[in-house]
Short mmCIF file of C-alpha atoms in Angstrom, two decimals:
data_model
loop_
_atom_site.label_atom_id
_atom_site.label_comp_id
_atom_site.label_asym_id
_atom_site.label_seq_id
_atom_site.Cartn_x
_atom_site.Cartn_y
_atom_site.Cartn_z
CA MET D 1 -23.99 8.95 -3.96
CA GLN D 2 -22.69 9.13 -0.22
CA PRO D 3 -21.78 5.94 1.77
CA SER D 4 -24.71 5.02 4.26
CA SER D 5 -22.01 4.59 7.28
CA GLU D 6 -18.31 5.50 7.87
CA ALA D 7 -17.80 1.50 8.31
CA SER D 8 -18.41 1.25 4.90
CA SER D 9 -16.28 4.00 3.68
CA THR D 10 -13.33 2.30 5.54
CA PRO D 11 -10.98 0.63 3.46
CA PHE D 12 -10.65 -3.21 4.09
CA PRO D 13 -8.78 -4.32 6.67
CA ALA D 14 -9.78 -1.28 8.71
CA SER D 15 -6.78 -2.28 11.41
CA GLU D 16 -3.09 -1.97 10.89
CA LEU D 17 -2.95 -5.85 12.49
CA GLY D 18 -5.60 -6.87 9.63
CA ARG D 19 -3.82 -4.83 7.12
CA ALA D 20 -0.22 -6.58 8.35
CA LEU D 21 -1.58 -10.16 8.52
CA LEU D 22 -2.92 -9.91 4.67
CA ALA D 23 0.12 -8.04 3.81
CA TYR D 24 2.33 -11.13 5.17
CA GLY D 25 -0.52 -13.54 3.40
CA GLU D 26 0.11 -12.11 -0.15
CA GLU D 27 4.08 -12.12 0.30
CA ARG D 28 3.97 -15.83 1.14
CA ARG D 29 2.11 -16.69 -1.89
CA ILE D 30 3.89 -14.64 -4.12
CA ALA D 31 7.11 -16.25 -2.74
CA ALA D 32 5.57 -19.55 -3.23
CA GLY D 33 4.60 -18.78 -6.81
CA GLU D 34 8.04 -17.70 -7.34
CA ALA D 35 9.60 -21.06 -6.15
CA ARG D 36 6.98 -23.16 -7.73
CA ARG D 37 7.93 -21.34 -11.54
CA GLU D 38 11.67 -21.88 -10.56
CA LEU D 39 11.13 -25.74 -9.79
CA GLY D 40 8.45 -26.12 -12.47
CA LEU D 41 6.09 -27.57 -10.24
CA ASN D 42 2.11 -26.50 -10.00
CA GLU D 43 1.08 -25.67 -6.58
CA LEU D 44 -0.38 -28.90 -5.50
CA ASP D 45 2.68 -30.92 -6.52
CA ALA D 46 4.68 -28.38 -4.21
CA ARG D 47 2.35 -28.94 -1.50
CA ALA D 48 2.66 -32.58 -1.70
CA LEU D 49 6.88 -32.50 -2.11
CA LEU D 50 6.61 -30.50 1.49
CA PHE D 51 3.92 -33.03 3.09
CA VAL D 52 6.01 -36.14 2.09
CA ALA D 53 9.46 -34.24 3.22
CA GLU D 54 7.96 -33.33 6.40
CA ASN D 55 6.64 -36.84 6.96
CA PRO D 56 8.83 -39.23 5.24
CA GLY D 57 7.40 -42.76 4.53
CA ALA D 58 4.17 -41.22 3.97
CA ARG D 59 1.73 -43.32 2.17
CA PRO D 60 -0.26 -42.33 -0.64
CA SER D 61 -3.39 -42.12 1.33
CA HIS D 62 -1.94 -39.62 3.90
CA VAL D 63 -0.89 -37.35 0.89
CA ARG D 64 -4.22 -37.83 -0.51
CA ASP D 65 -6.31 -37.01 3.14
CA HIS D 66 -3.67 -33.94 3.27
CA LEU D 67 -4.18 -32.39 -0.19
CA GLY D 68 -8.34 -33.39 -0.16
CA ILE D 69 -7.63 -35.24 -3.57
CA THR D 70 -9.07 -38.24 -5.40
CA SER D 71 -6.62 -41.36 -5.19
CA ALA D 72 -6.26 -41.49 -9.13
CA GLY D 73 -5.39 -37.84 -8.30
CA VAL D 74 -2.67 -38.52 -5.68
CA THR D 75 -1.48 -41.47 -8.14
CA THR D 76 -1.07 -39.08 -11.11
CA LEU D 77 0.57 -36.70 -8.51
CA ILE D 78 3.30 -38.64 -7.06
CA ASP D 79 3.91 -40.34 -10.41
CA ARG D 80 4.92 -36.39 -11.64
CA LEU D 81 7.15 -36.19 -8.61
CA VAL D 82 8.88 -39.94 -9.20
CA GLN D 83 9.59 -38.69 -12.82
CA ARG D 84 11.09 -35.49 -11.67
CA GLY D 85 13.34 -37.31 -9.43
CA ALA D 86 11.64 -35.62 -6.37
CA VAL D 87 10.25 -38.65 -4.59
CA ARG D 88 10.43 -42.14 -4.26
CA ARG D 89 8.39 -45.00 -3.66
CA ASP D 90 9.10 -48.00 -1.34
CA LEU D 91 7.09 -51.41 -0.96
CA ASP D 92 5.93 -52.07 2.48
CA ALA D 93 8.21 -54.81 3.77
CA GLU D 94 5.23 -56.41 5.41
CA ASP D 95 2.33 -55.56 2.71
CA ARG D 96 3.67 -55.62 -0.71
CA ARG D 97 0.53 -53.57 -1.59
CA VAL D 98 0.87 -50.68 0.41
CA ASN D 99 3.57 -48.05 -0.85
CA HIS D 100 5.56 -45.43 1.45
CA ILE D 101 6.66 -41.98 -0.22
CA THR D 102 9.92 -40.47 0.39
CA ALA D 103 11.38 -37.18 -0.49
CA ILE D 104 14.72 -37.50 -2.72
CA VAL D 105 15.77 -33.72 -2.93
CA ASP D 106 17.30 -31.76 -0.47
CA LEU D 107 14.75 -28.82 0.70
CA ASP D 108 17.54 -27.30 2.81
CA THR D 109 19.81 -27.02 -0.71
CA PRO D 110 19.25 -25.22 -4.26
CA PRO D 111 17.12 -25.22 -6.10
CA TRP D 112 14.77 -26.94 -3.51
CA CYS D 113 15.34 -24.40 -0.90
CA ALA D 114 13.40 -22.05 -2.64
CA LEU D 115 10.19 -23.69 -1.51
CA ARG D 116 10.75 -22.87 1.99
CA ALA D 117 12.63 -19.64 1.76
CA PHE D 118 10.14 -17.06 2.54
CA ASP D 119 9.49 -19.36 5.73
CA ALA D 120 13.03 -19.82 6.55
CA ARG D 121 13.41 -15.95 6.70
CA ILE D 122 10.59 -15.52 8.78
CA GLU D 123 12.00 -17.98 11.25
CA GLU D 124 15.34 -16.08 11.11
CA ALA D 125 13.42 -12.74 11.82
CA VAL D 126 11.44 -14.75 15.03
CA ALA D 127 14.94 -15.61 16.31
CA ARG D 128 15.71 -12.09 16.17
CA MET D 129 13.06 -11.09 18.35
CA ASP D 130 12.54 -11.27 22.57
CA ALA D 131 11.22 -14.64 23.04
CA ALA D 132 8.47 -13.58 25.22
CA GLU D 133 7.09 -11.28 22.83
CA ALA D 134 7.16 -13.67 20.11
CA GLY D 135 5.23 -15.90 22.40
CA ARG D 136 2.72 -13.41 22.56
CA LEU D 137 2.93 -12.58 19.37
CA ALA D 138 1.77 -16.49 18.41
CA ALA D 139 -0.62 -16.57 20.97
CA LEU D 140 -2.34 -13.85 19.27
CA LEU D 141 -2.29 -15.36 15.78
CA ASP D 142 -3.37 -18.50 17.11
CA GLN D 143 -6.54 -16.78 18.76
CA LEU D 144 -7.12 -14.81 15.36
CA VAL D 145 -6.85 -18.10 13.29
CA ALA D 146 -9.26 -19.98 15.71
CA SER D 147 -11.88 -16.97 15.64
CA ALA D 148 -11.49 -16.55 11.73
CA ARG D 149 -12.49 -20.21 11.59
CA GLY D 150 -15.61 -19.96 13.39
#
């Protein structure tokens, strides 16, 4: 049976830009998976570690909110990262009920740099581009992402 319209017979995505964006996302997903396997981390632990590294002294509730998990889940997750020697808990000097979480591994050195290696290579490629062109592409991508969110 023949497709009823030309649009339905067109491979998804139909545009070169759409194809390139999907390829970027897939390559980033593959690189992140390889890094997590190399480090022996699950996806949530890796995301938490990256968040804590970017937000030193974050409270567990900030990690919980960022990841969209339960309080019990974030406690277990942080316990795993502490046991791995990736983060530490520090008591708040003014309120001993409050913990602050800080990364104690250097995400810029092996083996931990694997978590950000793909993004670092992308940044290197962007740095070699014409700044005005990079700015236009960034604006276009921001617009596309905003449109896709609805």
